[in-house]
Short mmCIF file of C-alpha atoms and ligand atoms in Angstrom, two decimals:
data_model
loop_
_atom_site.label_atom_id
_atom_site.label_comp_id
_atom_site.label_asym_id
_atom_site.label_seq_id
_atom_site.Cartn_x
_atom_site.Cartn_y
_atom_site.Cartn_z
CA MET H 1 -15.71 2.53 7.77
CA ASP H 2 -13.62 4.41 9.80
CA GLN H 3 -10.09 1.43 9.77
CA LYS H 4 -7.91 2.15 12.65
CA ARG H 5 -4.51 2.96 11.27
CA SER H 6 -1.56 0.89 11.86
CA ARG H 7 1.09 1.38 13.80
CA THR H 8 4.95 1.74 12.45
CA PHE H 9 7.79 1.72 14.65
CA SER H 10 12.01 1.96 13.14
CA GLY H 11 15.27 3.15 14.18
CA VAL H 12 18.01 4.28 13.50
CA LYS H 13 21.49 3.30 15.86
CA PRO H 14 23.93 6.51 16.49
CA THR H 15 27.04 3.88 15.95
CA GLY H 16 28.37 6.06 13.32
CA HIS H 17 27.31 8.42 10.37
CA LEU H 18 24.14 6.98 8.15
CA THR H 19 24.87 5.70 4.98
CA LEU H 20 23.49 5.01 1.37
CA GLY H 21 21.93 1.78 2.53
CA ASN H 22 20.44 3.20 5.81
CA TYR H 23 18.48 5.46 3.13
CA LEU H 24 17.04 2.96 0.33
CA GLY H 25 17.13 -0.03 3.40
CA ALA H 26 15.05 1.91 5.64
CA VAL H 27 14.98 5.90 5.65
CA ARG H 28 13.58 6.53 2.00
CA ARG H 29 10.43 4.84 3.16
CA TRP H 30 9.89 6.13 6.05
CA VAL H 31 9.77 9.33 4.40
CA GLU H 32 7.86 8.55 1.32
CA ALA H 33 5.30 5.18 2.85
CA ASP H 34 5.20 5.07 5.90
CA GLN H 35 4.42 8.17 7.85
CA HIS H 36 1.66 9.31 5.42
CA ARG H 37 0.08 5.94 5.54
CA SER H 38 0.56 4.73 9.06
CA ASP H 39 0.58 6.00 12.82
CA ALA H 40 4.70 5.89 12.90
CA LEU H 41 7.69 6.52 15.49
CA PHE H 42 11.12 6.63 14.14
CA SER H 43 14.00 6.47 16.81
CA VAL H 44 17.08 7.22 17.24
CA VAL H 45 18.11 4.27 19.39
CA ASP H 46 21.22 5.24 21.51
CA LEU H 47 20.91 2.82 24.01
CA HIS H 48 21.67 0.40 20.82
CA ALA H 49 25.11 2.43 20.46
CA LEU H 50 26.24 1.11 23.76
CA THR H 51 26.35 -2.55 22.96
CA VAL H 52 30.04 -2.03 21.01
CA GLU H 53 33.00 0.36 22.12
CA HIS H 54 31.90 3.91 22.07
CA ASP H 55 33.58 7.14 22.79
CA PRO H 56 30.84 9.17 24.90
CA ALA H 57 30.90 12.99 23.15
CA ARG H 58 30.79 10.77 19.73
CA LEU H 59 27.95 9.62 20.60
CA ARG H 60 25.79 12.52 21.73
CA ARG H 61 27.14 13.88 18.29
CA LEU H 62 26.17 11.34 16.26
CA SER H 63 22.62 11.12 18.02
CA ARG H 64 21.73 14.74 17.24
CA GLN H 65 23.44 14.14 13.45
CA ALA H 66 21.29 10.96 12.95
CA ALA H 67 18.13 13.06 14.24
CA THR H 68 18.83 16.08 12.36
CA LEU H 69 19.17 13.67 9.07
CA LEU H 70 15.99 11.89 9.94
CA LEU H 71 14.10 15.03 9.53
CA ALA H 72 16.42 16.35 6.57
CA ALA H 73 15.54 12.94 4.80
CA GLY H 74 12.22 14.30 5.28
CA LEU H 75 10.50 12.53 8.30
CA ASP H 76 7.50 15.44 8.96
CA PRO H 77 7.20 15.89 13.42
CA ALA H 78 3.55 16.52 12.24
CA LEU H 79 3.15 13.21 9.91
CA CYS H 80 5.14 11.23 12.86
CA THR H 81 7.07 11.13 15.91
CA VAL H 82 10.55 11.52 15.79
CA TYR H 83 12.32 11.08 19.24
CA VAL H 84 15.21 9.62 21.17
CA GLN H 85 15.36 6.16 22.78
CA SER H 86 16.86 7.30 25.81
CA HIS H 87 14.69 9.98 26.32
CA VAL H 88 11.65 6.95 26.85
CA ASP H 89 11.84 5.28 30.09
CA GLU H 90 9.49 2.67 29.11
CA HIS H 91 12.29 0.39 26.20
CA ALA H 92 14.49 -0.28 29.62
CA ARG H 93 11.74 -0.86 31.76
CA LEU H 94 10.20 -3.53 28.84
CA SER H 95 13.32 -5.04 27.91
CA TYR H 96 13.38 -6.96 31.36
CA LEU H 97 10.45 -8.02 31.22
CA LEU H 98 10.96 -9.31 27.44
CA GLU H 99 14.73 -11.23 29.11
CA CYS H 100 12.45 -12.97 31.28
CA THR H 101 10.62 -14.09 28.67
CA ALA H 102 13.41 -15.29 25.71
CA THR H 103 16.25 -17.89 26.67
CA ASP H 104 20.13 -17.27 26.13
CA GLY H 105 20.21 -19.88 23.55
CA GLU H 106 17.98 -17.72 21.24
CA LEU H 107 19.70 -14.83 21.81
CA ARG H 108 23.28 -16.87 20.94
CA ARG H 109 22.00 -17.80 17.42
CA MET H 110 21.51 -14.12 16.16
CA ILE H 111 24.00 -14.14 13.55
CA GLN H 112 24.75 -10.40 14.28
CA TYR H 113 25.98 -11.54 17.68
CA LYS H 114 27.78 -14.49 16.38
CA GLU H 115 29.94 -11.78 13.89
CA LYS H 116 30.21 -8.62 16.32
CA SER H 117 31.52 -10.79 19.27
CA VAL H 118 33.87 -11.90 16.87
CA ARG H 119 34.83 -8.59 15.74
CA ALA H 120 35.01 -7.63 19.46
CA ARG H 121 37.30 -10.14 20.52
CA ALA H 122 39.66 -9.67 17.77
CA ALA H 123 40.01 -6.02 18.93
CA GLY H 124 40.67 -6.98 22.39
CA ASP H 125 37.65 -5.98 24.03
CA GLY H 126 35.68 -7.51 25.92
CA VAL H 127 31.93 -8.43 24.37
CA ARG H 128 30.11 -6.34 26.44
CA LEU H 129 26.72 -8.29 28.00
CA SER H 130 24.44 -5.71 26.19
CA LEU H 131 25.51 -7.07 22.46
CA LEU H 132 24.00 -10.04 23.63
CA THR H 133 20.84 -9.22 24.83
CA TYR H 134 20.62 -5.78 22.32
CA PRO H 135 17.36 -8.09 20.30
CA VAL H 136 15.39 -8.28 23.21
CA LEU H 137 15.83 -4.41 23.70
CA MET H 138 14.96 -4.34 20.17
CA ALA H 139 12.00 -6.20 20.76
CA ALA H 140 10.76 -3.95 23.34
CA ASP H 141 11.63 -1.31 21.57
CA ILE H 142 8.88 -2.81 19.10
CA LEU H 143 6.51 -3.73 21.36
CA ALA H 144 6.17 -1.05 23.75
CA TYR H 145 4.05 0.28 20.64
CA ALA H 146 1.55 -2.22 20.18
CA THR H 147 3.19 -2.11 16.41
CA ASP H 148 2.58 -3.46 13.64
CA ASP H 149 4.53 -2.87 10.96
CA VAL H 150 8.89 -2.77 11.03
CA PRO H 151 10.72 -1.16 8.01
CA VAL H 152 13.88 -2.66 7.90
CA GLY H 153 16.57 -3.54 5.57
CA GLU H 154 17.47 -7.25 5.03
CA ASP H 155 20.08 -7.82 8.13
CA GLN H 156 17.06 -6.95 10.78
CA ARG H 157 14.84 -10.03 9.44
CA GLN H 158 15.90 -12.18 12.37
CA HIS H 159 15.61 -9.69 15.05
CA VAL H 160 12.38 -9.21 13.85
CA GLU H 161 11.62 -12.64 14.08
CA LEU H 162 12.57 -12.69 17.70
CA ALA H 163 10.35 -10.19 18.70
CA ARG H 164 7.37 -11.82 17.17
CA ASP H 165 8.28 -14.99 18.80
CA LEU H 166 8.79 -13.20 22.14
CA ALA H 167 5.00 -11.62 21.64
CA LEU H 168 3.65 -14.69 21.13
CA ARG H 169 5.33 -16.60 23.85
CA PHE H 170 4.64 -13.70 26.23
CA ASN H 171 0.82 -13.66 24.97
CA GLN H 172 0.38 -17.00 25.48
CA ARG H 173 1.66 -17.56 29.16
CA TYR H 174 0.02 -13.92 30.49
CA GLY H 175 -2.72 -13.49 28.14
CA HIS H 176 -2.86 -11.11 25.22
CA THR H 177 -0.62 -8.29 26.19
CA PHE H 178 1.12 -7.59 22.92
CA THR H 179 0.71 -6.86 18.94
CA VAL H 180 2.50 -9.11 17.18
CA PRO H 181 4.62 -7.38 14.60
CA ARG H 182 6.08 -7.88 11.47
CA ALA H 183 9.04 -7.13 9.57
CA THR H 184 8.81 -5.01 5.61
CA HIS H 185 11.85 -4.73 3.49
CA PRO H 186 11.50 -2.70 -0.05
CA ALA H 187 11.83 -4.16 -3.26
CA VAL H 188 14.76 -3.34 -4.49
CA ALA H 189 18.06 -2.30 -2.44
CA ALA H 190 17.08 -4.18 0.72
CA ARG H 191 20.56 -4.86 1.13
CA VAL H 192 23.45 -2.69 -0.09
CA MET H 193 26.50 -3.57 -0.22
CA ASP H 194 30.21 -2.55 0.15
CA LEU H 195 31.07 -0.71 -2.59
CA GLN H 196 34.56 -1.23 -2.23
CA ASP H 197 33.71 -5.50 -0.58
CA PRO H 198 30.20 -6.74 -2.49
CA MET H 199 30.33 -9.44 -0.01
CA SER H 200 29.72 -7.25 2.76
CA LYS H 201 26.77 -4.84 3.84
CA MET H 202 27.34 -1.16 3.41
CA GLY H 203 27.57 -0.50 7.28
CA LYS H 204 28.72 2.80 8.91
CA SER H 205 31.43 1.67 11.10
CA HIS H 206 33.22 -0.40 9.00
CA GLU H 207 37.18 0.66 9.18
CA ASN H 208 37.92 1.93 5.96
CA GLY H 209 34.92 4.42 4.56
CA SER H 210 36.25 4.21 0.61
CA GLY H 211 33.39 1.77 -0.23
CA ILE H 212 30.44 3.35 1.83
CA VAL H 213 28.35 6.35 0.42
CA TYR H 214 27.78 8.70 3.80
CA LEU H 215 24.36 11.25 3.08
CA LEU H 216 26.89 13.82 3.76
CA ASP H 217 29.49 13.25 1.54
CA GLU H 218 29.78 15.69 -1.16
CA PRO H 219 28.53 15.12 -4.51
CA ASP H 220 32.71 14.86 -6.01
CA VAL H 221 33.40 12.68 -2.99
CA VAL H 222 30.26 10.40 -4.28
CA ARG H 223 31.32 10.19 -7.46
CA LYS H 224 34.90 9.09 -6.47
CA LYS H 225 33.64 6.59 -4.70
CA VAL H 226 31.23 4.65 -6.60
CA MET H 227 33.51 5.17 -10.29
CA ARG H 228 35.88 2.92 -7.97
CA ALA H 229 33.14 0.64 -6.83
CA VAL H 230 34.91 -2.94 -7.68
CA THR H 231 33.14 -4.44 -9.98
CA ASP H 232 33.59 -8.16 -11.17
CA SER H 233 35.97 -10.10 -14.05
CA GLY H 234 34.19 -10.09 -16.75
CA THR H 235 32.38 -7.20 -19.33
CA GLU H 236 29.12 -7.68 -19.43
CA VAL H 237 26.88 -6.11 -17.42
CA VAL H 238 24.10 -8.94 -15.78
CA TYR H 239 22.13 -8.58 -12.84
CA ASP H 240 23.23 -11.79 -10.80
CA ARG H 241 24.25 -11.01 -6.88
CA GLU H 242 25.21 -14.22 -6.21
CA ALA H 243 27.78 -14.64 -8.86
CA ARG H 244 28.68 -10.86 -9.93
CA PRO H 245 27.58 -9.10 -6.77
CA GLY H 246 29.68 -5.92 -7.88
CA VAL H 247 27.63 -5.25 -10.85
CA ALA H 248 24.82 -6.12 -9.03
CA ASN H 249 25.17 -4.37 -5.87
CA LEU H 250 25.45 -1.06 -8.49
CA LEU H 251 22.23 -2.42 -10.24
CA ASP H 252 20.42 -2.11 -6.96
CA ILE H 253 21.70 1.11 -6.26
CA LEU H 254 20.47 2.66 -9.85
CA ALA H 255 17.11 0.70 -9.62
CA ALA H 256 16.56 2.42 -6.08
CA ALA H 257 17.40 6.06 -7.31
CA THR H 258 15.45 5.58 -10.41
CA ASP H 259 12.87 3.48 -9.92
CA ARG H 260 13.70 1.17 -11.88
CA ALA H 261 14.23 -3.08 -11.81
CA PRO H 262 17.60 -3.83 -11.89
CA ALA H 263 17.31 -6.80 -14.33
CA GLU H 264 15.66 -4.54 -17.23
CA LEU H 265 18.89 -1.89 -16.54
CA ALA H 266 20.83 -4.52 -17.05
CA GLY H 267 19.67 -5.05 -20.83
CA GLU H 268 20.57 -1.02 -21.29
CA TYR H 269 24.26 -1.20 -20.26
CA SER H 270 27.24 -2.68 -22.09
CA ALA H 271 30.00 -1.50 -20.29
CA TYR H 272 30.60 -0.98 -16.13
CA GLY H 273 32.09 2.56 -16.93
CA ALA H 274 28.76 3.72 -18.16
CA LEU H 275 26.75 1.82 -15.25
CA LYS H 276 29.33 3.67 -12.65
CA ARG H 277 28.28 7.12 -14.30
CA ASP H 278 25.34 7.44 -14.33
CA THR H 279 24.79 5.55 -10.89
CA ALA H 280 27.11 8.01 -9.57
CA GLU H 281 25.14 10.72 -11.03
CA ALA H 282 21.71 8.86 -9.63
CA VAL H 283 23.09 8.93 -5.85
CA VAL H 284 24.26 12.28 -6.25
CA GLU H 285 20.64 13.53 -7.19
CA LEU H 286 19.28 11.27 -4.99
CA LEU H 287 21.19 12.43 -1.82
CA ARG H 288 21.22 16.37 -2.95
CA PRO H 289 18.11 17.61 -1.38
CA VAL H 290 19.04 15.79 1.79
CA ARG H 291 22.16 17.27 2.10
CA GLU H 292 21.11 20.76 1.48
CA ARG H 293 18.19 20.04 4.49
CA HIS H 294 20.78 19.15 6.76
CA ALA H 295 22.62 22.34 6.60
CA GLU H 296 19.91 24.52 7.19
CA LEU H 297 18.43 21.99 10.23
CA ALA H 298 21.88 22.08 11.56
CA ALA H 299 21.64 25.97 11.84
CA ASP H 300 18.63 25.87 14.07
CA PRO H 301 19.34 23.13 16.85
CA GLY H 302 16.93 24.76 18.88
CA TYR H 303 14.01 23.47 16.72
CA VAL H 304 15.43 20.06 16.50
CA ASP H 305 15.77 19.70 20.02
CA ARG H 306 12.10 20.65 20.11
CA VAL H 307 11.13 18.29 17.56
CA LEU H 308 12.71 15.51 20.23
CA ARG H 309 11.38 16.78 23.00
CA GLU H 310 7.98 16.57 21.68
CA GLY H 311 8.17 13.31 20.45
CA ALA H 312 9.76 11.47 23.01
CA GLU H 313 6.33 13.16 25.13
CA ARG H 314 4.23 11.83 22.61
CA ALA H 315 6.26 8.58 22.72
CA ARG H 316 5.91 8.09 26.52
CA GLY H 317 2.24 8.42 26.33
CA MET H 318 1.72 5.54 24.24
CA ALA H 319 4.50 3.35 25.71
CA ARG H 320 3.19 3.90 29.08
CA PRO H 321 0.14 1.85 29.20
CA VAL H 322 1.05 -0.82 27.15
CA VAL H 323 4.26 -1.71 29.95
CA ASP H 324 2.26 -1.05 32.71
CA ARG H 325 0.03 -3.52 30.96
CA ALA H 326 2.84 -6.04 30.62
CA TYR H 327 4.22 -5.64 33.80
CA ARG H 328 0.41 -6.79 35.39
CA ALA H 329 0.12 -9.77 32.83
CA ILE H 330 3.33 -11.08 34.46
CA GLY H 331 2.46 -10.74 37.87
CA LEU H 332 3.84 -7.75 39.35
CA LEU H 333 2.36 -6.17 42.13
CA PRO H 334 0.55 -2.99 41.04
CA ALA H 335 2.08 0.16 43.44
CA ALA H 336 -0.52 1.09 45.51
P1 AMP M 401 21.44 0.81 12.21
O1 AMP M 401 22.40 1.47 11.33
O2 AMP M 401 21.98 -0.84 11.79
O3 AMP M 401 21.00 1.28 12.63
O4 AMP M 401 20.44 0.15 10.79
C1 AMP M 401 19.06 1.15 10.61
C2 AMP M 401 18.21 0.72 9.13
O5 AMP M 401 19.11 0.38 8.22
C3 AMP M 401 18.47 -0.87 9.35
O6 AMP M 401 16.52 -0.44 9.23
C4 AMP M 401 19.00 -1.61 8.97
O7 AMP M 401 18.28 -2.81 8.33
C5 AMP M 401 18.88 -0.32 7.67
N1 AMP M 401 20.40 -0.59 6.71
C6 AMP M 401 21.41 -0.71 7.10
N2 AMP M 401 22.28 -0.72 6.43
C7 AMP M 401 21.93 -1.36 5.31
C8 AMP M 401 22.49 -1.60 4.29
N3 AMP M 401 23.97 -1.46 3.68
N4 AMP M 401 21.39 -1.74 2.90
C9 AMP M 401 20.14 -2.16 3.38
N5 AMP M 401 19.93 -1.72 4.81
C10 AMP M 401 20.46 -1.18 5.51
N1 LIG M 402 18.75 -2.85 15.44
C1 LIG M 402 18.45 -1.76 14.07
C2 LIG M 402 19.65 -1.95 13.59
O1 LIG M 402 20.93 -2.30 13.76
C3 LIG M 402 17.88 -1.08 15.14
C4 LIG M 402 16.95 -0.82 15.39
C5 LIG M 402 16.81 -0.86 16.96
C6 LIG M 402 15.47 -0.92 15.91
N2 LIG M 402 15.34 -0.90 17.38
C7 LIG M 402 14.65 -1.25 16.45
C8 LIG M 402 14.95 -1.28 13.81
C9 LIG M 402 13.39 -1.46 16.67
C10 LIG M 402 13.40 -1.32 14.07
C11 LIG M 402 12.73 -1.35 14.94
O2 LIG M 402 19.57 -1.49 12.44
#
């Protein structure tokens, strides 16, 4: 029997250059699995990049670069829909209805809000209201497409949980409108840690880039960063994320890059040096084709523009009926 294909949605924020964490936690699975087995949309979620201090010209550059990198990593516009969030009005349009579904307490509990608002205050910047409401916009991203699966890194678990809660609440109050989504995470490397600070996530916008591998780093830069990774005191190579976070992070990265299990790899090393060398080479080889393809695509911005234009058109067509249904369900009078 012909079964309906599931729907996948995920996105990446253009707040900085894409990292190895983005690739292993999210993008690689979109390329290898999700775009083949489901009806999938992948978005450069630029509206989300406005929640913290930003520079308009840099945001434009990073948005184009992120889109180019998604294609370079292997997203195929013949298989999936790639587009820029702000090109499709339905996200913002649905977000307001979900703001009328969520409570402020629910949003103040979000871990990322707590962490980032402290950081913004410490930097002397105001906390933008959108930093608080951001998970509602993310819920709108997901729910507007009747999404089943949301492939993300571990850090997005709580946000996808909120999208589920809002879908269930809205459906219960106003009648069935939204598909209830679920998050999926990779088996290994769902949370890649900073090489200089293995207690924090490898994030795009750390001030100091020496613990972050960027997808476009030159091979020698990648090698240097991995070889200088902070390891733990002790010399034995064991896989223990709590007690030996630095070594465990290297094992996770090597495992993800070579399709092996981190605990099994640990048994094959007796020194940190060899582990670092192999990890560095595995990452260089993993990223090589992405860098090469990015250089080709960056030379042809007309192609990327065309993909984004067609992607936005397709996305609009998918989101529009769902959002219209939500407007009716909540009691807004349809325009005659
Ligand atoms: P962001 O860069 O925050 O927009 O994240 C885009 C995607 O990459 C999301 O699915 C994140 O969960 C994932 N991601 C970001 N950083 C990491 C990391 N250090 N480890 C694993 N996944 C990550
Ligand atoms: N909030 C996500 C992040 O920071 C990015 C994102 C926005 C997203 N909207 C989404 C991810 C919808 C999955 C689905 O990584």
